[in-house]
Amino acid sequence: MKNIFVFDVDNTLTPPRQKITDDMKTLFKAFIKKNKVYLVSGSDFEKIVWQLGREITGDVQGVYGCLGNTLHIKNKLSHLNEFSELESLELLNDIKKYINESLTPVKTGNHVEIRIGMINISTIGRNASIEQRKIYSEFDKQNSERKIFADFLSNKYPKLDISIGGEISIDISVKGHAKEQIYNKILRGEEDSTIIFFGDRCNVGGNDHSLAKLVKLDNGIVFNVDSYTDTKQILQRIWNGDCTI
Ligand code: M1P
């Protein structure tokens, strides 16, 4: 059995919204030279490159961005998906209302990001600083703002997949076209391989959940990490041979 490693990026390989740390970069660069590795993120390719650097994004087997709706191989776009369902006026009006009526402590602008095959929305806005993100995260924990709106959208739009990806936002994609879509693509021609997936949002409602579920169903291995430091420790153990997979 061969292993194929798949990693979420934000908070799994890097601190949230930040660049990979030097020690993690050294370890990960060595790891991808010896192992088959794919990356998958809700973010777009440009942000993934900003976080990890072009050496890593070019050396892995493939980088799935926008929840798997884009694929870059050796830093070149190889595939993309687009969906008209995400252009619904009713959906955009619901999103606008959610943002206007939100009681978030601060609004920083850039609240709706239309990406390839998905939309990312945030009441505090994507211009939030690291400090403002923490404030929103606390507000969201106490008020479940994102969960309440995600549940509302899931009930109203059953053809859409709504998930809570990072610290401040919600990801919206078409059902079947979130992270789980990469599973069969990665295994094509390698059906005898085992997938080992690292993500920080593998629980129900998180944007790693759909992929984690498929991996577990197929006897793969899922590491639901709390932060990139967890990932680092596990990789170090695999690297040192202290942990066999
Ligand atoms: O990769 C995880 C998430 O990262 C960002 O989330 P947030 O800004 O809420 O921390 C977004 O790019 C989101 O789409 C993505 O899923």
Coordinates of C-alpha atoms and ligand atoms in Angstrom, one line a residue:
M1 CA 0.0 0.0 0.0
K2 CA 1.3 3.4 -0.9
N3 CA 0.4 6.5 1.1
I4 CA -0.8 9.8 -0.4
F5 CA -0.7 12.7 2.0
V6 CA -3.3 15.5 1.7
F7 CA -3.0 18.7 3.8
D8 CA -5.4 21.6 4.4
V9 CA -3.3 24.8 4.6
D10 CA -4.6 27.6 6.9
N11 CA -4.1 26.6 10.6
T12 CA -3.0 23.1 9.5
L13 CA 0.3 24.0 7.9
T14 CA 0.5 27.7 8.9
P15 CA -0.8 29.9 11.7
P16 CA -4.2 31.3 10.7
R17 CA -4.0 33.8 7.8
Q18 CA -0.2 33.9 8.2
K19 CA 2.9 32.5 6.4
I20 CA 4.4 29.2 7.2
T21 CA 6.9 29.4 10.0
D22 CA 10.6 28.7 9.2
D23 CA 10.8 25.5 11.2
M24 CA 7.7 24.1 9.6
K25 CA 8.9 25.1 6.2
T26 CA 12.2 23.2 6.6
L27 CA 10.4 20.1 7.8
F28 CA 7.6 20.2 5.2
K29 CA 10.0 20.8 2.3
A30 CA 12.0 17.7 3.3
F31 CA 8.7 15.7 3.7
I32 CA 7.4 16.5 0.3
K33 CA 10.6 15.5 -1.4
K34 CA 10.1 11.9 0.0
N35 CA 6.3 11.6 -0.1
K36 CA 3.4 12.1 -2.4
V37 CA 1.6 15.2 -1.2
Y38 CA -1.4 17.3 -2.3
L39 CA -2.7 20.5 -0.7
V40 CA -6.3 21.6 -0.5
S41 CA -7.7 24.9 0.7
G42 CA -10.7 27.1 0.7
S43 CA -8.4 30.0 -0.3
D44 CA -7.4 30.8 -3.8
F45 CA -4.0 29.8 -5.3
E46 CA -2.5 33.3 -4.8
K47 CA -3.1 33.2 -1.1
I48 CA -1.8 29.7 -0.8
V49 CA 1.4 30.8 -2.6
W50 CA 1.7 33.8 -0.3
Q51 CA 1.4 31.5 2.8
L52 CA 3.7 28.6 1.6
G53 CA 5.9 30.0 -1.1
R54 CA 6.3 28.9 -4.7
E55 CA 8.9 26.2 -3.9
I56 CA 6.4 24.2 -1.9
T57 CA 3.4 24.8 -4.2
G58 CA 5.5 23.8 -7.1
D59 CA 7.0 20.7 -5.5
V60 CA 3.8 19.0 -4.3
Q61 CA 1.8 16.8 -6.7
G62 CA -1.0 19.3 -6.9
V63 CA -2.6 22.3 -5.2
Y64 CA -6.4 22.3 -5.0
G65 CA -7.6 25.8 -4.2
C66 CA -11.1 27.3 -3.8
L67 CA -12.3 24.1 -2.1
G68 CA -11.0 22.0 -4.9
N69 CA -12.5 24.1 -7.7
T70 CA -9.0 24.9 -9.1
L71 CA -6.0 22.7 -9.5
H72 CA -2.5 24.0 -10.0
I73 CA 0.3 21.6 -11.0
K74 CA 3.9 22.9 -10.8
N75 CA 2.4 26.3 -10.2
K76 CA 0.4 26.3 -13.4
L77 CA -3.4 26.2 -13.6
S78 CA -4.5 22.8 -14.8
H79 CA -8.2 22.8 -14.2
L80 CA -11.1 25.0 -12.9
N81 CA -14.9 24.7 -12.2
E82 CA -17.5 27.4 -12.5
F83 CA -21.2 27.3 -11.5
S84 CA -24.1 29.5 -12.4
E85 CA -26.0 28.4 -9.2
L86 CA -23.7 30.8 -7.2
E87 CA -24.9 33.8 -9.3
S88 CA -28.5 33.7 -7.8
L89 CA -29.8 37.1 -7.0
E90 CA -31.8 35.8 -4.1
L91 CA -28.7 34.3 -2.6
L92 CA -26.7 37.5 -3.0
N93 CA -29.6 39.5 -1.4
D94 CA -29.6 37.1 1.6
I95 CA -25.9 37.6 2.0
K96 CA -26.2 41.4 1.8
K97 CA -28.9 41.3 4.5
Y98 CA -26.8 39.1 6.7
I99 CA -23.9 41.5 6.5
N100 CA -26.0 44.7 6.9
E101 CA -27.8 43.3 9.9
S102 CA -24.8 41.7 11.7
L103 CA -23.9 43.0 15.2
T104 CA -20.3 42.2 14.7
P105 CA -18.1 44.5 16.8
V106 CA -16.5 46.0 13.7
K107 CA -16.9 46.0 9.9
T108 CA -13.7 46.4 7.9
G109 CA -14.8 46.0 4.2
N110 CA -14.4 43.3 1.6
H111 CA -17.3 41.2 3.0
V112 CA -18.0 39.1 -0.1
E113 CA -15.3 37.4 -2.1
I114 CA -16.3 35.7 -5.3
R115 CA -13.8 33.0 -6.0
I116 CA -13.6 30.3 -8.6
G117 CA -16.5 27.8 -7.9
M118 CA -17.3 29.3 -4.5
I119 CA -18.2 32.4 -2.5
N120 CA -16.6 33.4 0.8
I121 CA -18.5 35.8 3.1
S122 CA -17.6 37.6 6.3
T123 CA -19.5 40.1 8.4
I124 CA -16.3 41.6 9.9
G125 CA -14.8 41.6 6.4
R126 CA -11.6 40.2 4.9
N127 CA -9.7 43.5 5.7
A128 CA -9.7 42.6 9.4
S129 CA -6.3 42.6 11.1
I130 CA -5.1 39.6 13.1
E131 CA -6.3 41.4 16.3
Q132 CA -9.7 42.1 14.8
R133 CA -10.0 38.5 13.7
K134 CA -9.5 37.4 17.3
I135 CA -12.2 39.8 18.5
Y136 CA -14.6 38.5 15.9
S137 CA -13.7 34.9 16.7
E138 CA -14.7 35.5 20.3
F139 CA -17.9 37.3 19.3
D140 CA -18.8 34.4 17.0
K141 CA -18.1 31.8 19.7
Q142 CA -20.5 33.6 22.0
N143 CA -23.2 34.4 19.5
S144 CA -22.9 31.5 16.9
E145 CA -23.3 34.1 14.2
R146 CA -21.8 32.0 11.5
K147 CA -23.5 28.8 12.5
I148 CA -26.9 30.4 12.6
F149 CA -26.5 31.9 9.1
A150 CA -24.9 28.7 7.7
D151 CA -27.9 26.7 9.0
F152 CA -30.3 29.2 7.5
L153 CA -28.6 29.0 4.1
S154 CA -28.3 25.2 4.2
N155 CA -32.1 24.9 4.8
K156 CA -33.0 27.5 2.2
Y157 CA -30.6 26.3 -0.5
P158 CA -30.3 22.5 -0.3
K159 CA -28.2 22.4 -3.5
L160 CA -25.5 24.4 -1.9
D161 CA -22.8 23.4 0.5
I162 CA -22.3 25.8 3.3
S163 CA -19.3 25.4 5.6
I164 CA -17.3 27.3 8.3
G165 CA -13.7 27.3 7.0
G166 CA -11.5 29.6 9.0
E167 CA -11.8 32.1 11.8
I168 CA -14.1 34.8 10.4
S169 CA -15.9 33.6 7.3
I170 CA -18.3 31.1 5.7
D171 CA -17.6 29.2 2.4
I172 CA -20.4 28.6 0.0
S173 CA -20.1 26.1 -2.9
V174 CA -22.3 23.8 -4.9
K175 CA -23.0 20.4 -3.2
G176 CA -20.5 17.9 -4.3
H177 CA -18.0 20.6 -5.2
A178 CA -16.4 21.3 -1.9
K179 CA -13.2 19.6 -0.7
E180 CA -14.6 16.0 -1.1
Q181 CA -14.5 16.4 -4.9
I182 CA -10.7 15.9 -4.9
Y183 CA -10.9 12.4 -3.4
N184 CA -11.5 10.4 -6.5
K185 CA -9.3 12.7 -8.6
I186 CA -6.3 12.0 -6.4
L187 CA -7.0 8.3 -6.3
R188 CA -7.5 7.9 -10.1
G189 CA -5.0 5.3 -11.2
E190 CA -3.8 4.9 -7.6
E191 CA -6.7 3.0 -6.2
D192 CA -4.4 0.8 -4.1
S193 CA -3.2 3.8 -2.2
T194 CA -4.2 5.0 1.3
I195 CA -5.1 8.7 1.8
I196 CA -3.8 10.4 4.9
F197 CA -5.5 13.7 5.5
F198 CA -4.6 16.5 7.8
G199 CA -7.2 19.2 8.5
D200 CA -8.3 21.5 11.3
R201 CA -12.0 21.6 10.5
C202 CA -12.9 18.0 10.2
N203 CA -15.9 18.1 12.4
V204 CA -19.5 18.5 11.1
G205 CA -20.0 22.0 9.7
G206 CA -16.3 22.5 9.0
N207 CA -14.9 22.8 5.5
D208 CA -12.6 19.7 6.0
H209 CA -15.5 17.5 7.1
S210 CA -16.7 16.3 3.7
L211 CA -13.3 15.1 2.6
A212 CA -12.4 13.7 6.1
K213 CA -15.6 11.7 6.0
L214 CA -14.8 10.1 2.6
V215 CA -11.2 9.3 3.7
K216 CA -12.5 7.6 6.9
L217 CA -15.1 5.6 5.0
D218 CA -12.4 4.2 2.7
N219 CA -10.2 3.2 5.6
G220 CA -7.8 6.1 5.2
I221 CA -6.4 8.1 8.1
V222 CA -7.6 11.5 9.3
F223 CA -5.6 13.8 11.6
N224 CA -8.1 16.5 12.9
V225 CA -5.4 18.9 14.2
D226 CA -5.9 21.9 16.5
S227 CA -3.2 23.9 14.9
Y228 CA -0.1 23.7 12.7
T229 CA 2.0 22.8 15.7
D230 CA 0.0 19.5 16.0
T231 CA 0.8 18.8 12.4
K232 CA 4.4 19.6 12.9
Q233 CA 4.7 17.1 15.8
I234 CA 2.9 14.3 13.8
L235 CA 5.1 14.9 10.8
Q236 CA 8.2 14.9 12.9
R237 CA 7.2 11.5 14.4
I238 CA 6.5 10.1 10.9
W239 CA 9.8 11.5 9.7
N240 CA 11.8 10.0 12.6
G241 CA 10.1 6.6 12.1
D242 CA 8.4 6.9 15.6
C243 CA 5.0 6.5 14.0
T244 CA 4.3 4.1 11.3
I245 CA 1.4 4.6 8.9
Ligands
M1P1 O1 -8.5 27.8 4.5 C1 -9.4 28.0 5.5 C2 -10.2 29.3 5.3 O2 -9.4 30.4 5.3 C3 -10.0 31.6 5.2 O3 -10.9 31.7 6.3 P1 -11.0 32.9 7.4 O4 -10.7 34.1 6.6 O5 -12.4 32.8 7.9 O6 -10.0 32.6 8.5 C4 -10.8 31.7 4.0 O7 -10.0 31.9 2.9 C5 -11.7 30.5 3.8 O8 -12.3 30.5 2.5 C6 -11.0 29.3 4.0 O9 -11.8 28.2 3.9

